[in-house]
Amino acid sequence: MRLLARLHARADAAYDNAYHHKLQGRIWRALQDTEYEQYHDENRQPGFNYSNPFPPGDMQEGDERTLLISAPQEQLLTDVAEDLTSDRELNIGQMPFYIDELTSLSPDVGEPGSSGTIETGTGLLVRIPPWRCDDYGIENPGEEAVYWQPEHTIEPLREQVEANLDQKHDLFSPEYLPGPSDTEGDLFEGYELLKTFAVPLQVTADQELTFVLSKWQFNYTVRDDDHRRHLNLALDCGLGERNALGLGFCNLVEKRDPYGEPAAEVHG
């Protein structure tokens, strides 16, 4: 599930590419005094993810932008929506916005037999644990995880993305349902790398780290109801690591029904 926020700029502003930490802080503020506040200081995935304010680019007063916030927990999004409704001024770094409208969306990859394309709207963070580097033939002189890069090939990225989604399944799905690694077949059937890039991000008030990220288009065909759940969980939680910093946010950009016809509507 996700919230779609229609915004307008309250003043002229340069686009702030370092929006991640400030927007994360605003979402945590919206979750104060809720059952989700406890996740803030826990070493676990809180479940929420978000897009950048798009389209990117410098703004003049009154210019419109859109923001998406996603999560698998409906109540979490309800709590965020109530707070944003009561306080419609949204300052994201140096970008001052006003929230004109909030609506809910429920993107769905489709019933078994459906196919489509999921695109990472924000950079995907995938790191390869040092104890797995030898398995992939990756040189790792230290004890730190290695950022995935194109020369590492698709296999480690595919396996790390699935393992990460397994963790989210364990947190947000009923125990009796199988996770991504419990079912046959890959999560995606096609991987198109759009670009890789390094970006410094503020992760806490006093810590900045440089991450190596990538952007992708992933093609899928829904095999069964379990596969459908796993793909929809990726839309809700994001893929890869550091989703609460807005990384790995996914959009459903194309969907076809089991007969190959374009879906009537695609909710990003």
mmCIF file of C-alpha atoms in Angstrom:
data_model
loop_
_atom_site.group_PDB
_atom_site.id
_atom_site.type_symbol
_atom_site.label_atom_id
_atom_site.label_comp_id
_atom_site.label_asym_id
_atom_site.label_seq_id
_atom_site.Cartn_x
_atom_site.Cartn_y
_atom_site.Cartn_z
ATOM 1 C CA MET A 1 0.000 0.000 0.000
ATOM 2 C CA ARG A 2 1.084 3.573 -0.443
ATOM 3 C CA LEU A 3 0.165 7.190 0.084
ATOM 4 C CA LEU A 4 0.283 9.620 -2.810
ATOM 5 C CA ALA A 5 0.877 13.219 -1.734
ATOM 6 C CA ARG A 6 0.273 16.088 -4.137
ATOM 7 C CA LEU A 7 2.502 19.014 -3.167
ATOM 8 C CA HIS A 8 3.230 22.542 -4.219
ATOM 9 C CA ALA A 9 6.323 24.584 -3.439
ATOM 10 C CA ARG A 10 5.752 27.343 -0.883
ATOM 11 C CA ALA A 11 8.771 29.297 -2.161
ATOM 12 C CA ASP A 12 11.429 29.225 -4.841
ATOM 13 C CA ALA A 13 13.932 26.472 -4.034
ATOM 14 C CA ALA A 14 16.811 24.526 -5.499
ATOM 15 C CA TYR A 15 16.186 20.795 -5.649
ATOM 16 C CA ASP A 16 17.803 19.182 -2.617
ATOM 17 C CA ASN A 17 19.258 15.806 -3.587
ATOM 18 C CA ALA A 18 20.090 15.205 0.082
ATOM 19 C CA TYR A 19 16.403 14.913 0.959
ATOM 20 C CA HIS A 20 16.617 11.385 2.388
ATOM 21 C CA HIS A 21 17.444 12.005 6.041
ATOM 22 C CA LYS A 22 15.097 14.999 6.379
ATOM 23 C CA LEU A 23 12.152 13.170 4.854
ATOM 24 C CA GLN A 24 12.853 10.104 6.974
ATOM 25 C CA GLY A 25 12.817 12.350 10.051
ATOM 26 C CA ARG A 26 9.445 13.797 9.070
ATOM 27 C CA ILE A 27 7.937 10.317 8.753
ATOM 28 C CA TRP A 28 9.333 9.288 12.143
ATOM 29 C CA ARG A 29 7.830 12.462 13.629
ATOM 30 C CA ALA A 30 4.465 11.441 12.205
ATOM 31 C CA LEU A 31 4.838 8.076 13.955
ATOM 32 C CA GLN A 32 5.515 9.493 17.409
ATOM 33 C CA ASP A 33 3.102 8.154 20.034
ATOM 34 C CA THR A 34 2.043 5.290 17.753
ATOM 35 C CA GLU A 35 2.827 1.584 18.007
ATOM 36 C CA TYR A 36 5.496 2.064 15.319
ATOM 37 C CA GLU A 37 7.566 4.580 17.290
ATOM 38 C CA GLN A 38 9.439 1.686 18.941
ATOM 39 C CA TYR A 39 11.004 0.734 15.599
ATOM 40 C CA HIS A 40 13.038 3.947 15.553
ATOM 41 C CA ASP A 41 15.732 2.722 17.922
ATOM 42 C CA GLU A 42 15.580 -0.945 16.958
ATOM 43 C CA ASN A 43 18.000 -2.560 14.527
ATOM 44 C CA ARG A 44 15.231 -3.760 12.225
ATOM 45 C CA GLN A 45 13.380 -2.813 9.077
ATOM 46 C CA PRO A 46 10.521 -0.446 10.029
ATOM 47 C CA GLY A 47 8.643 -1.247 6.832
ATOM 48 C CA PHE A 48 8.197 2.175 5.257
ATOM 49 C CA ASN A 49 9.829 3.391 2.070
ATOM 50 C CA TYR A 50 9.381 6.515 -0.041
ATOM 51 C CA SER A 51 10.105 8.086 -3.372
ATOM 52 C CA ASN A 52 11.954 11.292 -4.044
ATOM 53 C CA PRO A 53 9.767 14.385 -4.509
ATOM 54 C CA PHE A 54 9.304 14.116 -8.260
ATOM 55 C CA PRO A 55 9.900 15.299 -10.858
ATOM 56 C CA PRO A 56 13.334 16.471 -9.655
ATOM 57 C CA GLY A 57 14.469 19.942 -10.579
ATOM 58 C CA ASP A 58 14.663 23.439 -9.181
ATOM 59 C CA MET A 59 11.304 24.948 -8.232
ATOM 60 C CA GLN A 60 9.503 28.219 -8.308
ATOM 61 C CA GLU A 61 6.783 29.077 -5.815
ATOM 62 C CA GLY A 62 3.621 27.175 -6.715
ATOM 63 C CA ASP A 63 5.335 24.436 -8.731
ATOM 64 C CA GLU A 64 3.785 21.011 -8.218
ATOM 65 C CA ARG A 65 5.537 17.859 -7.074
ATOM 66 C CA THR A 66 4.448 14.348 -6.052
ATOM 67 C CA LEU A 67 5.637 12.159 -3.199
ATOM 68 C CA LEU A 68 4.877 8.475 -2.569
ATOM 69 C CA ILE A 69 5.192 6.722 0.807
ATOM 70 C CA SER A 70 4.744 2.944 0.939
ATOM 71 C CA ALA A 71 4.500 0.288 3.648
ATOM 72 C CA PRO A 72 2.958 -3.169 4.121
ATOM 73 C CA GLN A 73 1.210 -2.017 7.322
ATOM 74 C CA GLU A 74 -2.028 -0.163 6.571
ATOM 75 C CA GLN A 75 -2.170 1.334 10.064
ATOM 76 C CA LEU A 76 1.327 2.818 9.716
ATOM 77 C CA LEU A 77 0.262 4.653 6.569
ATOM 78 C CA THR A 78 -2.964 5.730 8.261
ATOM 79 C CA ASP A 79 -0.978 7.229 11.145
ATOM 80 C CA VAL A 80 1.333 9.059 8.728
ATOM 81 C CA ALA A 81 -1.621 10.336 6.692
ATOM 82 C CA GLU A 82 -3.398 11.666 9.787
ATOM 83 C CA ASP A 83 -0.285 13.562 10.870
ATOM 84 C CA LEU A 84 0.356 15.004 7.398
ATOM 85 C CA THR A 85 -3.275 16.040 7.160
ATOM 86 C CA SER A 86 -3.124 17.912 10.465
ATOM 87 C CA ASP A 87 0.186 19.596 9.577
ATOM 88 C CA ARG A 88 0.294 20.208 5.848
ATOM 89 C CA GLU A 89 3.572 22.120 5.762
ATOM 90 C CA LEU A 90 6.231 19.661 4.632
ATOM 91 C CA ASN A 91 9.819 20.865 4.705
ATOM 92 C CA ILE A 92 12.177 18.390 3.036
ATOM 93 C CA GLY A 93 15.660 19.735 3.554
ATOM 94 C CA GLN A 94 15.741 23.081 1.804
ATOM 95 C CA MET A 95 12.522 22.389 -0.112
ATOM 96 C CA PRO A 96 9.389 23.902 1.509
ATOM 97 C CA PHE A 97 6.151 22.256 0.374
ATOM 98 C CA TYR A 98 2.465 22.374 1.191
ATOM 99 C CA ILE A 99 0.425 19.165 0.964
ATOM 100 C CA ASP A 100 -2.613 19.779 -1.234
ATOM 101 C CA GLU A 101 -3.985 16.250 -1.351
ATOM 102 C CA LEU A 102 -3.398 12.798 0.100
ATOM 103 C CA THR A 103 -4.796 9.653 -1.490
ATOM 104 C CA SER A 104 -4.199 5.936 -0.974
ATOM 105 C CA LEU A 105 -3.066 3.501 -3.658
ATOM 106 C CA SER A 106 -2.847 -0.281 -3.722
ATOM 107 C CA PRO A 107 -0.529 -1.328 -6.567
ATOM 108 C CA ASP A 108 -0.759 -5.004 -7.494
ATOM 109 C CA VAL A 109 1.394 -6.914 -9.956
ATOM 110 C CA GLY A 110 -1.650 -8.904 -11.047
ATOM 111 C CA GLU A 111 -3.101 -12.388 -10.830
ATOM 112 C CA PRO A 112 -1.070 -15.462 -11.850
ATOM 113 C CA GLY A 113 -0.189 -15.249 -15.529
ATOM 114 C CA SER A 114 0.103 -11.468 -15.453
ATOM 115 C CA SER A 115 3.394 -9.893 -16.459
ATOM 116 C CA GLY A 116 4.981 -6.498 -16.248
ATOM 117 C CA THR A 117 7.912 -4.307 -15.290
ATOM 118 C CA ILE A 118 8.972 -2.949 -11.916
ATOM 119 C CA GLU A 119 11.439 -0.067 -11.901
ATOM 120 C CA THR A 120 13.509 1.215 -8.997
ATOM 121 C CA GLY A 121 12.571 4.856 -8.691
ATOM 122 C CA THR A 122 15.407 5.493 -6.246
ATOM 123 C CA GLY A 123 18.847 3.900 -6.005
ATOM 124 C CA LEU A 124 19.029 0.240 -4.999
ATOM 125 C CA LEU A 125 21.575 -0.587 -2.292
ATOM 126 C CA VAL A 126 22.936 -4.146 -2.406
ATOM 127 C CA ARG A 127 25.952 -5.234 -0.389
ATOM 128 C CA ILE A 128 27.646 -8.620 -0.549
ATOM 129 C CA PRO A 129 28.688 -10.008 2.858
ATOM 130 C CA PRO A 130 32.437 -10.681 3.146
ATOM 131 C CA TRP A 131 31.822 -14.386 3.825
ATOM 132 C CA ARG A 132 30.041 -14.716 0.452
ATOM 133 C CA CYS A 133 32.644 -12.927 -1.668
ATOM 134 C CA ASP A 134 34.660 -16.081 -2.361
ATOM 135 C CA ASP A 135 31.505 -17.822 -3.578
ATOM 136 C CA TYR A 136 31.153 -15.190 -6.283
ATOM 137 C CA GLY A 137 34.852 -14.816 -7.081
ATOM 138 C CA ILE A 138 34.895 -11.271 -5.691
ATOM 139 C CA GLU A 139 38.128 -10.000 -4.224
ATOM 140 C CA ASN A 140 37.581 -8.550 -0.769
ATOM 141 C CA PRO A 141 40.733 -7.588 1.128
ATOM 142 C CA GLY A 142 38.865 -6.479 4.258
ATOM 143 C CA GLU A 143 36.036 -7.562 6.518
ATOM 144 C CA GLU A 144 33.452 -5.093 5.236
ATOM 145 C CA ALA A 145 30.568 -5.890 2.910
ATOM 146 C CA VAL A 146 31.207 -5.101 -0.753
ATOM 147 C CA TYR A 147 28.859 -2.842 -2.711
ATOM 148 C CA TRP A 148 27.451 -4.607 -5.753
ATOM 149 C CA GLN A 149 28.820 -3.317 -9.057
ATOM 150 C CA PRO A 150 28.231 -4.506 -12.641
ATOM 151 C CA GLU A 151 31.475 -6.501 -12.823
ATOM 152 C CA HIS A 152 30.137 -8.744 -10.044
ATOM 153 C CA THR A 153 27.449 -10.123 -12.417
ATOM 154 C CA ILE A 154 23.738 -10.572 -11.732
ATOM 155 C CA GLU A 155 23.935 -13.663 -9.495
ATOM 156 C CA PRO A 156 25.073 -11.990 -6.242
ATOM 157 C CA LEU A 157 22.615 -9.134 -6.721
ATOM 158 C CA ARG A 158 19.757 -11.546 -7.382
ATOM 159 C CA GLU A 159 20.570 -13.660 -4.334
ATOM 160 C CA GLN A 160 21.080 -10.706 -1.978
ATOM 161 C CA VAL A 161 17.827 -9.032 -3.097
ATOM 162 C CA GLU A 162 15.929 -12.280 -2.473
ATOM 163 C CA ALA A 163 17.582 -12.830 0.924
ATOM 164 C CA ASN A 164 16.699 -9.279 1.952
ATOM 165 C CA LEU A 165 13.086 -9.756 0.845
ATOM 166 C CA ASP A 166 13.023 -12.960 2.914
ATOM 167 C CA GLN A 167 13.793 -10.855 5.994
ATOM 168 C CA LYS A 168 10.902 -8.519 5.191
ATOM 169 C CA HIS A 169 8.597 -11.488 4.644
ATOM 170 C CA ASP A 170 9.533 -12.771 8.115
ATOM 171 C CA LEU A 171 8.647 -9.384 9.622
ATOM 172 C CA PHE A 172 5.454 -8.527 7.782
ATOM 173 C CA SER A 173 3.851 -11.727 6.486
ATOM 174 C CA PRO A 174 2.093 -14.535 8.375
ATOM 175 C CA GLU A 175 4.465 -17.283 9.510
ATOM 176 C CA TYR A 176 2.548 -20.043 7.733
ATOM 177 C CA LEU A 177 3.104 -18.498 4.293
ATOM 178 C CA PRO A 178 6.263 -19.406 2.337
ATOM 179 C CA GLY A 179 8.873 -16.725 1.763
ATOM 180 C CA PRO A 180 10.650 -15.914 -1.519
ATOM 181 C CA SER A 181 13.441 -18.449 -0.958
ATOM 182 C CA ASP A 182 10.931 -21.168 -0.012
ATOM 183 C CA THR A 183 9.395 -21.223 -3.481
ATOM 184 C CA GLU A 184 10.765 -22.332 -6.830
ATOM 185 C CA GLY A 185 11.773 -19.798 -9.440
ATOM 186 C CA ASP A 186 13.419 -16.395 -9.361
ATOM 187 C CA LEU A 187 11.702 -13.270 -8.136
ATOM 188 C CA PHE A 188 12.278 -11.624 -11.534
ATOM 189 C CA GLU A 189 12.814 -13.093 -14.994
ATOM 190 C CA GLY A 190 14.631 -10.127 -16.510
ATOM 191 C CA TYR A 191 17.145 -7.616 -15.163
ATOM 192 C CA GLU A 192 17.991 -4.420 -17.055
ATOM 193 C CA LEU A 193 20.600 -2.213 -15.421
ATOM 194 C CA LEU A 194 19.900 1.466 -16.078
ATOM 195 C CA LYS A 195 22.875 2.978 -14.268
ATOM 196 C CA THR A 196 25.152 2.781 -11.241
ATOM 197 C CA PHE A 197 26.258 5.778 -9.210
ATOM 198 C CA ALA A 198 27.821 6.736 -5.893
ATOM 199 C CA VAL A 199 26.092 9.212 -3.619
ATOM 200 C CA PRO A 200 26.865 10.614 -0.147
ATOM 201 C CA LEU A 201 23.873 10.323 2.180
ATOM 202 C CA GLN A 202 23.247 11.636 5.667
ATOM 203 C CA VAL A 203 22.263 8.535 7.639
ATOM 204 C CA THR A 204 22.110 10.159 11.081
ATOM 205 C CA ALA A 205 22.432 13.723 12.346
ATOM 206 C CA ASP A 206 26.210 13.347 12.630
ATOM 207 C CA GLN A 207 27.094 10.598 10.135
ATOM 208 C CA GLU A 208 27.410 10.736 6.349
ATOM 209 C CA LEU A 209 28.208 7.653 4.254
ATOM 210 C CA THR A 210 28.832 7.244 0.547
ATOM 211 C CA PHE A 211 26.780 4.430 -0.994
ATOM 212 C CA VAL A 212 27.205 2.743 -4.381
ATOM 213 C CA LEU A 213 23.688 2.413 -5.807
ATOM 214 C CA SER A 214 22.093 1.119 -8.986
ATOM 215 C CA LYS A 215 18.829 1.656 -10.856
ATOM 216 C CA TRP A 216 16.997 -1.185 -12.576
ATOM 217 C CA GLN A 217 14.044 -2.370 -14.556
ATOM 218 C CA PHE A 218 12.913 -5.843 -13.469
ATOM 219 C CA ASN A 219 10.592 -7.922 -15.644
ATOM 220 C CA TYR A 220 8.279 -10.503 -14.097
ATOM 221 C CA THR A 221 5.583 -13.018 -14.892
ATOM 222 C CA VAL A 222 3.451 -14.003 -11.899
ATOM 223 C CA ARG A 223 3.741 -17.766 -11.381
ATOM 224 C CA ASP A 224 1.263 -18.258 -8.539
ATOM 225 C CA ASP A 225 -0.327 -16.533 -5.564
ATOM 226 C CA ASP A 226 2.835 -16.816 -3.454
ATOM 227 C CA HIS A 227 4.945 -15.158 -6.153
ATOM 228 C CA ARG A 228 2.310 -12.426 -6.433
ATOM 229 C CA ARG A 229 2.599 -11.755 -2.685
ATOM 230 C CA HIS A 230 6.376 -11.553 -2.847
ATOM 231 C CA LEU A 231 6.329 -9.057 -5.716
ATOM 232 C CA ASN A 232 3.697 -6.938 -3.985
ATOM 233 C CA LEU A 233 5.768 -7.007 -0.791
ATOM 234 C CA ALA A 234 8.664 -5.569 -2.816
ATOM 235 C CA LEU A 235 6.362 -2.748 -3.934
ATOM 236 C CA ASP A 236 5.352 -2.096 -0.317
ATOM 237 C CA CYS A 237 8.763 -2.328 1.392
ATOM 238 C CA GLY A 238 11.219 -1.545 -1.378
ATOM 239 C CA LEU A 239 14.117 -3.721 -2.479
ATOM 240 C CA GLY A 240 17.597 -3.983 -1.038
ATOM 241 C CA GLU A 241 18.856 -2.208 2.056
ATOM 242 C CA ARG A 242 18.231 1.120 3.796
ATOM 243 C CA ASN A 243 14.631 1.435 2.628
ATOM 244 C CA ALA A 244 13.830 3.767 5.537
ATOM 245 C CA LEU A 245 16.295 6.182 3.905
ATOM 246 C CA GLY A 246 14.219 6.063 0.735
ATOM 247 C CA LEU A 247 16.485 3.625 -1.131
ATOM 248 C CA GLY A 248 15.142 0.830 -3.301
ATOM 249 C CA PHE A 249 11.712 2.416 -3.834
ATOM 250 C CA CYS A 250 9.870 0.513 -6.581
ATOM 251 C CA ASN A 251 7.284 1.587 -9.131
ATOM 252 C CA LEU A 252 5.049 -0.656 -11.213
ATOM 253 C CA VAL A 253 5.565 0.932 -14.632
ATOM 254 C CA GLU A 254 3.942 -1.670 -16.877
ATOM 255 C CA LYS A 255 1.423 -4.464 -16.337
ATOM 256 C CA ARG A 256 -0.256 -6.912 -18.705
ATOM 257 C CA ASP A 257 -3.056 -9.325 -17.916
ATOM 258 C CA PRO A 258 -2.685 -13.106 -18.416
ATOM 259 C CA TYR A 259 -3.761 -12.669 -22.052
ATOM 260 C CA GLY A 260 -0.981 -10.170 -22.743
ATOM 261 C CA GLU A 261 -3.281 -7.147 -22.876
ATOM 262 C CA PRO A 262 -2.146 -3.929 -21.145
ATOM 263 C CA ALA A 263 -3.753 -3.432 -17.747
ATOM 264 C CA ALA A 264 -6.367 -0.713 -17.630
ATOM 265 C CA GLU A 265 -4.555 1.084 -14.824
ATOM 266 C CA VAL A 266 -1.111 0.882 -13.257
ATOM 267 C CA HIS A 267 -0.655 2.362 -9.788
ATOM 268 C CA GLY A 268 3.023 3.252 -9.378
#
